[in-house]
PDB file of C-alpha atoms in Angstrom:
ATOM      1  CA  MET F   1      -7.077 -13.612 -20.992  1.00  0.00           C
ATOM      2  CA  LYS F   2      -5.499 -16.845 -19.597  1.00  0.00           C
ATOM      3  CA  ARG F   3      -3.347 -16.923 -16.695  1.00  0.00           C
ATOM      4  CA  ARG F   4      -0.484 -19.665 -16.811  1.00  0.00           C
ATOM      5  CA  ASN F   5      -2.629 -21.796 -14.574  1.00  0.00           C
ATOM      6  CA  GLY F   6      -5.217 -22.175 -17.681  1.00  0.00           C
ATOM      7  CA  THR F   7      -7.864 -20.476 -15.169  1.00  0.00           C
ATOM      8  CA  ALA F   8     -10.350 -17.799 -16.835  1.00  0.00           C
ATOM      9  CA  ALA F   9      -9.768 -14.012 -16.039  1.00  0.00           C
ATOM     10  CA  VAL F  10     -11.772 -11.635 -15.394  1.00  0.00           C
ATOM     11  CA  LEU F  11     -11.389  -9.905 -18.568  1.00  0.00           C
ATOM     12  CA  PRO F  12     -12.925 -10.658 -22.376  1.00  0.00           C
ATOM     13  CA  GLY F  13      -9.731 -13.062 -22.599  1.00  0.00           C
ATOM     14  CA  VAL F  14      -6.374 -13.015 -25.024  1.00  0.00           C
ATOM     15  CA  GLY F  15      -8.150 -15.542 -26.976  1.00  0.00           C
ATOM     16  CA  ALA F  16     -11.256 -15.468 -29.285  1.00  0.00           C
ATOM     17  CA  ALA F  17     -13.387 -13.680 -26.956  1.00  0.00           C
ATOM     18  CA  HIS F  18     -11.054 -11.101 -26.681  1.00  0.00           C
ATOM     19  CA  HIS F  19     -11.119 -10.113 -30.418  1.00  0.00           C
ATOM     20  CA  ARG F  20     -14.448  -8.119 -29.666  1.00  0.00           C
ATOM     21  CA  GLY F  21     -14.271  -4.728 -31.321  1.00  0.00           C
ATOM     22  CA  ILE F  22     -11.150  -5.544 -33.466  1.00  0.00           C
ATOM     23  CA  PRO F  23     -11.692  -4.238 -37.067  1.00  0.00           C
ATOM     24  CA  ALA F  24     -11.452  -7.100 -39.432  1.00  0.00           C
ATOM     25  CA  GLY F  25      -8.575  -5.855 -40.989  1.00  0.00           C
ATOM     26  CA  LEU F  26      -6.516  -5.603 -38.099  1.00  0.00           C
ATOM     27  CA  LEU F  27      -7.689  -9.131 -37.184  1.00  0.00           C
ATOM     28  CA  LEU F  28      -5.898 -10.487 -40.289  1.00  0.00           C
ATOM     29  CA  VAL F  29      -2.405  -8.942 -39.930  1.00  0.00           C
ATOM     30  CA  LEU F  30      -2.522 -10.321 -36.235  1.00  0.00           C
ATOM     31  CA  ALA F  31      -3.764 -13.563 -37.417  1.00  0.00           C
ATOM     32  CA  ALA F  32      -0.842 -13.494 -40.119  1.00  0.00           C
ATOM     33  CA  ALA F  33       1.716 -12.184 -37.511  1.00  0.00           C
ATOM     34  CA  CYS F  34       0.940 -15.222 -35.102  1.00  0.00           C
ATOM     35  CA  SER F  35       2.596 -17.436 -37.773  1.00  0.00           C
ATOM     36  CA  SER F  36       5.776 -15.192 -37.521  1.00  0.00           C
ATOM     37  CA  PRO F  37       7.238 -15.339 -33.968  1.00  0.00           C
ATOM     38  CA  GLY F  38      10.528 -14.024 -34.853  1.00  0.00           C
ATOM     39  CA  GLN F  39       9.257 -10.925 -36.454  1.00  0.00           C
ATOM     40  CA  SER F  40      10.925  -7.750 -34.844  1.00  0.00           C
ATOM     41  CA  MET F  41       9.491  -5.352 -32.948  1.00  0.00           C
ATOM     42  CA  GLN F  42       8.592  -1.551 -34.620  1.00  0.00           C
ATOM     43  CA  PRO F  43       9.202   1.418 -32.327  1.00  0.00           C
ATOM     44  CA  LEU F  44       6.205   3.851 -31.794  1.00  0.00           C
ATOM     45  CA  LYS F  45       6.478   7.201 -33.732  1.00  0.00           C
ATOM     46  CA  LEU F  46       5.503   9.551 -31.087  1.00  0.00           C
ATOM     47  CA  SER F  47       5.424  13.533 -31.274  1.00  0.00           C
ATOM     48  CA  ALA F  48       8.254  15.499 -30.549  1.00  0.00           C
ATOM     49  CA  GLU F  49       5.911  16.998 -28.242  1.00  0.00           C
ATOM     50  CA  THR F  50       4.984  14.070 -26.335  1.00  0.00           C
ATOM     51  CA  ARG F  51       8.400  13.098 -25.795  1.00  0.00           C
ATOM     52  CA  ALA F  52       9.251  16.882 -24.213  1.00  0.00           C
ATOM     53  CA  ALA F  53       6.103  16.472 -21.856  1.00  0.00           C
ATOM     54  CA  THR F  54       7.281  13.002 -20.045  1.00  0.00           C
ATOM     55  CA  GLY F  55      11.015  13.627 -21.067  1.00  0.00           C
ATOM     56  CA  ALA F  56      11.255  10.582 -23.014  1.00  0.00           C
ATOM     57  CA  THR F  57      14.578   9.980 -24.708  1.00  0.00           C
ATOM     58  CA  GLY F  58      14.211   6.182 -25.741  1.00  0.00           C
ATOM     59  CA  PRO F  59      12.330   3.999 -27.925  1.00  0.00           C
ATOM     60  CA  ALA F  60       9.123   2.031 -26.972  1.00  0.00           C
ATOM     61  CA  TYR F  61       7.157  -0.358 -28.444  1.00  0.00           C
ATOM     62  CA  LEU F  62       3.272  -1.408 -28.430  1.00  0.00           C
ATOM     63  CA  ILE F  63       2.692  -4.961 -28.457  1.00  0.00           C
ATOM     64  CA  ARG F  64      -0.669  -6.870 -29.450  1.00  0.00           C
ATOM     65  CA  THR F  65      -1.320  -9.757 -27.490  1.00  0.00           C
ATOM     66  CA  PRO F  66      -1.612 -12.932 -27.850  1.00  0.00           C
ATOM     67  CA  ALA F  67       0.319 -12.492 -31.275  1.00  0.00           C
ATOM     68  CA  GLY F  68       3.406 -10.566 -29.888  1.00  0.00           C
ATOM     69  CA  THR F  69       3.365  -8.607 -32.517  1.00  0.00           C
ATOM     70  CA  SER F  70       3.882  -4.683 -32.788  1.00  0.00           C
ATOM     71  CA  VAL F  71       0.858  -2.254 -33.757  1.00  0.00           C
ATOM     72  CA  THR F  72       0.811   1.184 -34.360  1.00  0.00           C
ATOM     73  CA  LEU F  73      -0.844   3.985 -31.900  1.00  0.00           C
ATOM     74  CA  GLU F  74      -3.546   4.165 -34.338  1.00  0.00           C
ATOM     75  CA  GLU F  75      -3.960   0.335 -34.275  1.00  0.00           C
ATOM     76  CA  ALA F  76      -4.320   0.183 -30.689  1.00  0.00           C
ATOM     77  CA  VAL F  77      -6.782   3.217 -30.209  1.00  0.00           C
ATOM     78  CA  ASP F  78      -8.953   1.357 -32.882  1.00  0.00           C
ATOM     79  CA  VAL F  79      -9.125  -1.521 -30.780  1.00  0.00           C
ATOM     80  CA  LEU F  80      -9.238   0.467 -27.326  1.00  0.00           C
ATOM     81  CA  ALA F  81     -11.846   2.866 -28.339  1.00  0.00           C
ATOM     82  CA  ASP F  82     -14.484   0.212 -27.886  1.00  0.00           C
ATOM     83  CA  ALA F  83     -13.832  -0.344 -24.386  1.00  0.00           C
ATOM     84  CA  ASP F  84     -15.810   1.398 -21.561  1.00  0.00           C
ATOM     85  CA  VAL F  85     -12.571   1.072 -19.665  1.00  0.00           C
ATOM     86  CA  VAL F  86      -9.322   1.374 -20.442  1.00  0.00           C
ATOM     87  CA  PHE F  87      -6.311   0.713 -17.891  1.00  0.00           C
ATOM     88  CA  LEU F  88      -3.095   1.806 -18.481  1.00  0.00           C
ATOM     89  CA  GLY F  89      -0.564   0.201 -16.209  1.00  0.00           C
ATOM     90  CA  GLU F  90       2.640   1.473 -15.826  1.00  0.00           C
ATOM     91  CA  GLN F  91       6.032   1.585 -13.892  1.00  0.00           C
ATOM     92  CA  HIS F  92       5.900   4.722 -12.344  1.00  0.00           C
ATOM     93  CA  ASP F  93       9.407   6.165 -13.332  1.00  0.00           C
ATOM     94  CA  ASN F  94       9.707   5.342 -17.160  1.00  0.00           C
ATOM     95  CA  ALA F  95       9.792   8.287 -19.451  1.00  0.00           C
ATOM     96  CA  ALA F  96       9.108   6.546 -22.197  1.00  0.00           C
ATOM     97  CA  GLY F  97       6.484   4.284 -21.126  1.00  0.00           C
ATOM     98  CA  HIS F  98       4.643   7.549 -19.869  1.00  0.00           C
ATOM     99  CA  ALA F  99       5.053   8.816 -23.288  1.00  0.00           C
ATOM    100  CA  VAL F 100       2.750   6.331 -24.767  1.00  0.00           C
ATOM    101  CA  GLN F 101       0.328   6.344 -22.202  1.00  0.00           C
ATOM    102  CA  LEU F 102       0.147  10.250 -22.809  1.00  0.00           C
ATOM    103  CA  ALA F 103      -0.202   9.396 -26.616  1.00  0.00           C
ATOM    104  CA  LEU F 104      -2.960   6.928 -25.918  1.00  0.00           C
ATOM    105  CA  THR F 105      -4.843   8.978 -23.387  1.00  0.00           C
ATOM    106  CA  GLU F 106      -4.820  11.884 -26.114  1.00  0.00           C
ATOM    107  CA  ALA F 107      -5.469   9.984 -29.104  1.00  0.00           C
ATOM    108  CA  LEU F 108      -8.675   8.290 -27.198  1.00  0.00           C
ATOM    109  CA  GLY F 109     -10.134  11.400 -25.913  1.00  0.00           C
ATOM    110  CA  ARG F 110     -10.103  12.611 -29.475  1.00  0.00           C
ATOM    111  CA  ARG F 111     -11.603   9.619 -30.609  1.00  0.00           C
ATOM    112  CA  ARG F 112     -14.365   9.107 -28.529  1.00  0.00           C
ATOM    113  CA  GLY F 113     -14.607  13.012 -27.726  1.00  0.00           C
ATOM    114  CA  ASN F 114     -15.439  12.374 -23.706  1.00  0.00           C
ATOM    115  CA  ILE F 115     -13.333  10.461 -21.255  1.00  0.00           C
ATOM    116  CA  ILE F 116     -12.502  10.756 -17.928  1.00  0.00           C
ATOM    117  CA  LEU F 117      -9.270  10.302 -16.373  1.00  0.00           C
ATOM    118  CA  SER F 118      -8.917   8.350 -13.607  1.00  0.00           C
ATOM    119  CA  MET F 119      -5.651   8.033 -11.591  1.00  0.00           C
ATOM    120  CA  GLU F 120      -3.870   6.285  -8.636  1.00  0.00           C
ATOM    121  CA  MET F 121      -2.079   9.296  -8.344  1.00  0.00           C
ATOM    122  CA  PHE F 122      -4.686  11.302  -6.741  1.00  0.00           C
ATOM    123  CA  GLU F 123      -6.612  10.522  -3.456  1.00  0.00           C
ATOM    124  CA  ARG F 124     -10.002  11.038  -3.273  1.00  0.00           C
ATOM    125  CA  ASP F 125      -9.719  14.083  -0.782  1.00  0.00           C
ATOM    126  CA  ALA F 126      -7.939  15.883  -3.224  1.00  0.00           C
ATOM    127  CA  GLN F 127     -11.075  15.824  -5.507  1.00  0.00           C
ATOM    128  CA  ALA F 128     -12.246  19.315  -4.821  1.00  0.00           C
ATOM    129  CA  SER F 129      -9.094  20.538  -5.467  1.00  0.00           C
ATOM    130  CA  LEU F 130      -8.568  18.885  -8.401  1.00  0.00           C
ATOM    131  CA  ASP F 131     -11.690  20.117  -9.573  1.00  0.00           C
ATOM    132  CA  LEU F 132     -11.336  23.367  -8.800  1.00  0.00           C
ATOM    133  CA  TYR F 133      -7.880  23.631 -10.960  1.00  0.00           C
ATOM    134  CA  LEU F 134      -9.384  22.123 -14.075  1.00  0.00           C
ATOM    135  CA  SER F 135     -12.440  24.264 -14.043  1.00  0.00           C
ATOM    136  CA  GLY F 136      -9.693  27.333 -13.402  1.00  0.00           C
ATOM    137  CA  ALA F 137     -11.074  28.541 -10.248  1.00  0.00           C
ATOM    138  CA  LEU F 138      -7.616  27.739  -8.335  1.00  0.00           C
ATOM    139  CA  SER F 139      -4.226  28.220  -9.600  1.00  0.00           C
ATOM    140  CA  GLU F 140      -1.933  25.809 -10.868  1.00  0.00           C
ATOM    141  CA  GLU F 141       0.537  27.018  -7.507  1.00  0.00           C
ATOM    142  CA  ALA F 142      -2.193  26.671  -5.134  1.00  0.00           C
ATOM    143  CA  PHE F 143      -3.566  23.113  -6.400  1.00  0.00           C
ATOM    144  CA  LYS F 144       0.292  22.225  -6.299  1.00  0.00           C
ATOM    145  CA  GLY F 145       0.328  23.055  -2.635  1.00  0.00           C
ATOM    146  CA  ILE F 146      -2.764  21.579  -1.485  1.00  0.00           C
ATOM    147  CA  ALA F 147      -2.980  18.247  -3.251  1.00  0.00           C
ATOM    148  CA  ARG F 148      -0.178  16.220  -2.396  1.00  0.00           C
ATOM    149  CA  LEU F 149       1.568  15.802  -5.951  1.00  0.00           C
ATOM    150  CA  TRP F 150       3.759  12.551  -6.582  1.00  0.00           C
ATOM    151  CA  PRO F 151       7.082  13.724  -6.858  1.00  0.00           C
ATOM    152  CA  ASN F 152       7.470  13.127 -10.662  1.00  0.00           C
ATOM    153  CA  TYR F 153       4.121  14.580 -11.330  1.00  0.00           C
ATOM    154  CA  ASP F 154       5.632  17.614 -13.166  1.00  0.00           C
ATOM    155  CA  GLU F 155       7.536  14.771 -15.236  1.00  0.00           C
ATOM    156  CA  HIS F 156       5.117  12.020 -15.928  1.00  0.00           C
ATOM    157  CA  TYR F 157       1.622  13.222 -14.730  1.00  0.00           C
ATOM    158  CA  ARG F 158       0.908  17.147 -15.432  1.00  0.00           C
ATOM    159  CA  ALA F 159       0.843  16.757 -19.173  1.00  0.00           C
ATOM    160  CA  ALA F 160      -1.914  14.489 -19.067  1.00  0.00           C
ATOM    161  CA  VAL F 161      -4.071  16.685 -16.650  1.00  0.00           C
ATOM    162  CA  GLU F 162      -3.140  19.731 -18.548  1.00  0.00           C
ATOM    163  CA  PHE F 163      -4.689  17.788 -21.305  1.00  0.00           C
ATOM    164  CA  CYS F 164      -7.768  17.122 -19.855  1.00  0.00           C
ATOM    165  CA  LYS F 165      -8.254  20.934 -18.660  1.00  0.00           C
ATOM    166  CA  GLU F 166      -7.700  22.175 -22.033  1.00  0.00           C
ATOM    167  CA  GLN F 167     -10.311  19.556 -23.371  1.00  0.00           C
ATOM    168  CA  GLY F 168     -12.882  20.022 -20.668  1.00  0.00           C
ATOM    169  CA  PHE F 169     -12.550  16.523 -19.639  1.00  0.00           C
ATOM    170  CA  PRO F 170     -12.629  15.597 -15.898  1.00  0.00           C
ATOM    171  CA  VAL F 171     -10.008  13.787 -13.716  1.00  0.00           C
ATOM    172  CA  LEU F 172     -11.024  11.460 -11.244  1.00  0.00           C
ATOM    173  CA  ALA F 173      -8.860  11.250  -8.187  1.00  0.00           C
ATOM    174  CA  ALA F 174      -9.487   7.609  -7.453  1.00  0.00           C
ATOM    175  CA  ASN F 175      -7.174   6.401  -4.730  1.00  0.00           C
ATOM    176  CA  VAL F 176      -8.031   6.118  -1.393  1.00  0.00           C
ATOM    177  CA  TYR F 177      -6.403   8.675   1.238  1.00  0.00           C
ATOM    178  CA  ARG F 178      -3.029   7.367   2.072  1.00  0.00           C
ATOM    179  CA  PRO F 179      -3.079   7.732   5.873  1.00  0.00           C
ATOM    180  CA  ILE F 180      -6.394   5.092   5.801  1.00  0.00           C
ATOM    181  CA  ALA F 181      -4.461   2.289   3.803  1.00  0.00           C
ATOM    182  CA  SER F 182      -1.764   2.897   6.539  1.00  0.00           C
ATOM    183  CA  ARG F 183      -4.227   2.476   9.080  1.00  0.00           C
ATOM    184  CA  VAL F 184      -5.186  -0.654   7.417  1.00  0.00           C
ATOM    185  CA  ALA F 185      -1.733  -2.210   7.071  1.00  0.00           C
ATOM    186  CA  ARG F 186      -1.589  -1.519  11.100  1.00  0.00           C
ATOM    187  CA  ASP F 187      -4.709  -2.686  12.249  1.00  0.00           C
ATOM    188  CA  GLY F 188      -6.420  -4.487   9.220  1.00  0.00           C
ATOM    189  CA  ALA F 189      -9.143  -3.853   7.007  1.00  0.00           C
ATOM    190  CA  ARG F 190     -12.144  -3.341   9.819  1.00  0.00           C
ATOM    191  CA  ALA F 191      -9.664   0.091  10.295  1.00  0.00           C
ATOM    192  CA  ALA F 192     -11.184   1.592   6.956  1.00  0.00           C
ATOM    193  CA  ILE F 193     -14.840   0.811   7.943  1.00  0.00           C
ATOM    194  CA  GLY F 194     -17.173   3.791   7.307  1.00  0.00           C
ATOM    195  CA  ASP F 195     -14.365   6.267   5.992  1.00  0.00           C
ATOM    196  CA  PRO F 196     -15.668   8.382   3.393  1.00  0.00           C
ATOM    197  CA  TRP F 197     -12.091   8.017   1.573  1.00  0.00           C
ATOM    198  CA  ALA F 198     -12.058   4.579   1.446  1.00  0.00           C
ATOM    199  CA  ALA F 199     -14.307   2.103  -0.688  1.00  0.00           C
ATOM    200  CA  ARG F 200     -17.517   0.841   1.102  1.00  0.00           C
ATOM    201  CA  THR F 201     -16.534  -2.464   0.690  1.00  0.00           C
ATOM    202  CA  ILE F 202     -13.018  -4.318   0.781  1.00  0.00           C
ATOM    203  CA  HIS F 203     -12.510  -7.972  -1.015  1.00  0.00           C
ATOM    204  CA  ALA F 204      -9.037  -9.222   0.270  1.00  0.00           C
ATOM    205  CA  PRO F 205      -9.122 -13.030  -0.908  1.00  0.00           C
ATOM    206  CA  MET F 206      -6.315 -14.649   0.947  1.00  0.00           C
ATOM    207  CA  ASP F 207      -6.944 -18.009  -1.201  1.00  0.00           C
ATOM    208  CA  SER F 208      -6.627 -16.129  -4.708  1.00  0.00           C
ATOM    209  CA  GLU F 209      -4.204 -15.705  -7.676  1.00  0.00           C
ATOM    210  CA  TYR F 210      -3.490 -11.946  -6.750  1.00  0.00           C
ATOM    211  CA  HIS F 211      -2.568 -12.898  -3.324  1.00  0.00           C
ATOM    212  CA  ARG F 212      -0.551 -15.261  -4.075  1.00  0.00           C
ATOM    213  CA  ARG F 213       1.389 -12.982  -6.553  1.00  0.00           C
ATOM    214  CA  PHE F 214       1.333 -10.086  -3.910  1.00  0.00           C
ATOM    215  CA  THR F 215       3.036 -12.297  -1.625  1.00  0.00           C
ATOM    216  CA  GLU F 216       5.495 -13.408  -4.209  1.00  0.00           C
ATOM    217  CA  VAL F 217       6.546  -9.459  -4.926  1.00  0.00           C
ATOM    218  CA  MET F 218       6.532  -9.045  -1.326  1.00  0.00           C
ATOM    219  CA  GLY F 219       9.331 -11.510  -0.827  1.00  0.00           C
ATOM    220  CA  GLY F 220       6.900 -14.823  -0.363  1.00  0.00           C
ATOM    221  CA  HIS F 221       5.799 -16.139   3.162  1.00  0.00           C
ATOM    222  CA  GLY F 222       9.296 -17.261   5.344  1.00  0.00           C
ATOM    223  CA  ASN F 223      11.166 -13.800   4.479  1.00  0.00           C
ATOM    224  CA  GLY F 224      11.165 -12.962   8.251  1.00  0.00           C
ATOM    225  CA  VAL F 225       7.891 -10.873   8.091  1.00  0.00           C
ATOM    226  CA  ASP F 226       5.012 -12.735  10.224  1.00  0.00           C
ATOM    227  CA  ASP F 227       2.488 -13.500   7.909  1.00  0.00           C
ATOM    228  CA  ALA F 228      -0.121 -11.505  10.247  1.00  0.00           C
ATOM    229  CA  ILE F 229       1.654  -8.515   9.303  1.00  0.00           C
ATOM    230  CA  MET F 230       1.500  -9.660   5.809  1.00  0.00           C
ATOM    231  CA  ASN F 231      -1.833 -10.405   4.901  1.00  0.00           C
ATOM    232  CA  ARG F 232      -2.723  -6.973   6.341  1.00  0.00           C
ATOM    233  CA  VAL F 233      -0.082  -5.141   3.861  1.00  0.00           C
ATOM    234  CA  TYR F 234      -2.228  -7.289   1.114  1.00  0.00           C
ATOM    235  CA  GLU F 235      -5.620  -6.164   2.824  1.00  0.00           C
ATOM    236  CA  ALA F 236      -4.285  -2.443   2.607  1.00  0.00           C
ATOM    237  CA  GLN F 237      -3.176  -3.185  -1.289  1.00  0.00           C
ATOM    238  CA  CYS F 238      -6.524  -4.431  -1.783  1.00  0.00           C
ATOM    239  CA  LEU F 239      -7.925  -1.585  -0.070  1.00  0.00           C
ATOM    240  CA  LYS F 240      -6.376   0.828  -2.558  1.00  0.00           C
ATOM    241  CA  ASP F 241      -7.754  -1.855  -5.499  1.00  0.00           C
ATOM    242  CA  ASP F 242     -11.553  -1.309  -4.272  1.00  0.00           C
ATOM    243  CA  THR F 243     -11.227   2.140  -3.642  1.00  0.00           C
ATOM    244  CA  MET F 244     -10.256   2.717  -7.339  1.00  0.00           C
ATOM    245  CA  ALA F 245     -12.561   0.738  -8.700  1.00  0.00           C
ATOM    246  CA  GLU F 246     -15.508   2.156  -6.489  1.00  0.00           C
ATOM    247  CA  SER F 247     -14.298   5.277  -7.581  1.00  0.00           C
ATOM    248  CA  MET F 248     -14.613   4.692 -11.347  1.00  0.00           C
ATOM    249  CA  ALA F 249     -18.159   2.447 -11.081  1.00  0.00           C
ATOM    250  CA  LEU F 250     -19.497   5.635  -9.304  1.00  0.00           C
ATOM    251  CA  ALA F 251     -18.304   8.071 -11.557  1.00  0.00           C
ATOM    252  CA  LEU F 252     -19.611   6.057 -14.662  1.00  0.00           C
ATOM    253  CA  GLU F 253     -22.831   5.684 -12.913  1.00  0.00           C
ATOM    254  CA  ALA F 254     -23.095   9.257 -12.621  1.00  0.00           C
ATOM    255  CA  ALA F 255     -22.163  10.294 -15.993  1.00  0.00           C
ATOM    256  CA  ALA F 256     -24.387  11.158 -18.580  1.00  0.00           C
ATOM    257  CA  ALA F 257     -24.689   9.661 -22.092  1.00  0.00           C
ATOM    258  CA  ASP F 258     -23.997  11.400 -25.205  1.00  0.00           C
ATOM    259  CA  PRO F 259     -27.122  12.173 -26.425  1.00  0.00           C
ATOM    260  CA  VAL F 260     -26.509  11.500 -30.420  1.00  0.00           C
ATOM    261  CA  THR F 261     -24.226   8.060 -29.252  1.00  0.00           C
ATOM    262  CA  GLY F 262     -25.776   7.143 -26.435  1.00  0.00           C
ATOM    263  CA  GLN F 263     -22.297   6.451 -25.018  1.00  0.00           C
ATOM    264  CA  LYS F 264     -21.078   7.352 -21.600  1.00  0.00           C
ATOM    265  CA  PRO F 265     -17.568   8.650 -21.240  1.00  0.00           C
ATOM    266  CA  GLN F 266     -14.411   6.080 -21.883  1.00  0.00           C
ATOM    267  CA  VAL F 267     -12.582   5.956 -18.071  1.00  0.00           C
ATOM    268  CA  ILE F 268      -9.118   6.052 -18.647  1.00  0.00           C
ATOM    269  CA  HIS F 269      -7.310   4.872 -15.656  1.00  0.00           C
ATOM    270  CA  TRP F 270      -3.531   4.994 -14.813  1.00  0.00           C
ATOM    271  CA  ASN F 271      -2.185   2.863 -11.921  1.00  0.00           C
ATOM    272  CA  GLY F 272       0.984   0.859 -11.043  1.00  0.00           C
ATOM    273  CA  ARG F 273       0.450  -2.366 -13.168  1.00  0.00           C
ATOM    274  CA  PHE F 274       0.430  -4.614 -10.582  1.00  0.00           C
ATOM    275  CA  HIS F 275      -3.081  -3.372  -9.843  1.00  0.00           C
ATOM    276  CA  SER F 276      -4.476  -4.125 -13.159  1.00  0.00           C
ATOM    277  CA  ASP F 277      -1.884  -7.098 -14.959  1.00  0.00           C
ATOM    278  CA  PHE F 278      -3.507 -10.371 -15.427  1.00  0.00           C
ATOM    279  CA  GLY F 279      -6.929  -8.684 -15.041  1.00  0.00           C
ATOM    280  CA  LEU F 280      -6.489  -8.839 -11.539  1.00  0.00           C
ATOM    281  CA  GLY F 281      -6.240  -5.862  -8.418  1.00  0.00           C
ATOM    282  CA  THR F 282      -8.726  -2.779  -9.618  1.00  0.00           C
ATOM    283  CA  VAL F 283      -9.646  -4.830 -12.614  1.00  0.00           C
ATOM    284  CA  GLU F 284     -11.213  -7.267 -10.466  1.00  0.00           C
ATOM    285  CA  ARG F 285     -12.765  -5.507  -8.416  1.00  0.00           C
ATOM    286  CA  LEU F 286     -14.369  -2.880 -10.626  1.00  0.00           C
ATOM    287  CA  LYS F 287     -15.800  -5.989 -12.843  1.00  0.00           C
ATOM    288  CA  LEU F 288     -17.255  -7.149  -9.249  1.00  0.00           C
ATOM    289  CA  ARG F 289     -19.196  -4.085  -9.114  1.00  0.00           C
ATOM    290  CA  ASP F 290     -20.131  -3.921 -12.895  1.00  0.00           C
ATOM    291  CA  PRO F 291     -19.716  -7.131 -14.501  1.00  0.00           C
ATOM    292  CA  SER F 292     -21.199  -5.807 -18.134  1.00  0.00           C
ATOM    293  CA  LEU F 293     -18.258  -3.226 -18.563  1.00  0.00           C
ATOM    294  CA  ASN F 294     -15.946  -3.967 -21.503  1.00  0.00           C
ATOM    295  CA  VAL F 295     -12.347  -3.427 -19.748  1.00  0.00           C
ATOM    296  CA  ALA F 296      -9.192  -3.636 -21.628  1.00  0.00           C
ATOM    297  CA  VAL F 297      -5.616  -3.615 -20.095  1.00  0.00           C
ATOM    298  CA  VAL F 298      -2.464  -2.156 -21.483  1.00  0.00           C
ATOM    299  CA  SER F 299       0.745  -2.699 -19.486  1.00  0.00           C
ATOM    300  CA  MET F 300       3.996  -2.027 -19.097  1.00  0.00           C
ATOM    301  CA  ILE F 301       7.345  -3.892 -19.173  1.00  0.00           C
ATOM    302  CA  GLU F 302      11.115  -2.592 -19.472  1.00  0.00           C
ATOM    303  CA  ARG F 303      13.507  -3.811 -21.432  1.00  0.00           C
ATOM    304  CA  MET F 304      17.505  -2.952 -21.921  1.00  0.00           C
ATOM    305  CA  PRO F 305      17.671  -1.064 -25.213  1.00  0.00           C
ATOM    306  CA  THR F 306      19.817  -3.675 -26.494  1.00  0.00           C
ATOM    307  CA  VAL F 307      17.727  -6.432 -25.684  1.00  0.00           C
ATOM    308  CA  LEU F 308      14.741  -6.910 -27.405  1.00  0.00           C
ATOM    309  CA  GLU F 309      13.677 -10.542 -27.492  1.00  0.00           C
ATOM    310  CA  PRO F 310      10.262 -11.739 -27.808  1.00  0.00           C
ATOM    311  CA  LEU F 311       7.747 -11.637 -24.719  1.00  0.00           C
ATOM    312  CA  THR F 312       7.472 -14.410 -22.627  1.00  0.00           C
ATOM    313  CA  GLU F 313       4.245 -16.120 -21.994  1.00  0.00           C
ATOM    314  CA  GLU F 314       4.081 -14.603 -18.841  1.00  0.00           C
ATOM    315  CA  GLU F 315       4.366 -11.110 -20.219  1.00  0.00           C
ATOM    316  CA  LEU F 316       1.781 -11.504 -22.840  1.00  0.00           C
ATOM    317  CA  ASP F 317      -0.412 -12.806 -20.163  1.00  0.00           C
ATOM    318  CA  GLN F 318      -0.302  -9.252 -18.529  1.00  0.00           C
ATOM    319  CA  GLY F 319      -2.748  -7.560 -20.612  1.00  0.00           C
ATOM    320  CA  HIS F 320      -4.415  -6.836 -24.184  1.00  0.00           C
ATOM    321  CA  PHE F 321      -1.663  -4.701 -25.245  1.00  0.00           C
ATOM    322  CA  VAL F 322       1.900  -4.673 -23.531  1.00  0.00           C
ATOM    323  CA  ILE F 323       4.093  -1.214 -23.392  1.00  0.00           C
ATOM    324  CA  VAL F 324       7.891  -2.230 -23.804  1.00  0.00           C
ATOM    325  CA  ALA F 325       9.919   0.494 -22.796  1.00  0.00           C
ATOM    326  CA  GLU F 326      13.555   1.635 -22.792  1.00  0.00           C
ATOM    327  CA  GLN F 327      14.764   0.443 -19.255  1.00  0.00           C
ATOM    328  CA  PRO F 328      16.083   3.773 -17.483  1.00  0.00           C
TER     329      PRO F 328
END
């Protein structure tokens, strides 16, 4: 993947190196499509069950980068199934986007036969109750009472957890315990040292592209917020990235390989797209912990239903695939 400034990203790039694992037939399709920038996007075919499970009503599209062309769910799975870790970056309240995430997760689970669903939406201290619920030892009512679920859990995340429960796949409570992140935002990164619900090491470089993008999202320097305060908030963001990355790395390290294929489970990680766009954030922190991992990133953008213009270069740089979902 290349960024706008031309520097190499952490991921195998959108370019020649990025085509590792893509079937030859799909490569030919993508190569041909590169010469047709005006080609219209084709909406994904999603099942009624998937739409109902996420409350999706509008269309969604799946775009392969760098060509900027539509692919089917099956074509995307052909590519993503070869990855060790797949990041599904989301807009948290977009139902159509969540429907695509769910469809990809279910299809990859069936293709690989063994996955670990890793989620920003669960904090590390909830892992025990999550495991008990998945095993059937804890009722859903009791689980919901203690796991501090996000307000849109039933609408957007429950279906993925239930799929894993039915299939016997583990779900990883990957994120940092929220009060620790709040403490870091107030007191700095040192406030998290030694806490079992946080990453053992935190990487928060202030001279990085991630820091630049974070500052832009937060309104930039000079927006009335003291730089020291802004930097501590950035450290709290990085704490979440490092904790999710460490959670995945430890889960993969502990996972047993399939005795027939020799493959470890594929990790599918759901997070807000800023954590994984451009191969930064959690992706970068995961690669620091295990550079050998083959990582794929799926991003998400929103469009008004009547405005389906081609993706910009910046948007194409966000991931190996981009979900285009109707804006709520």
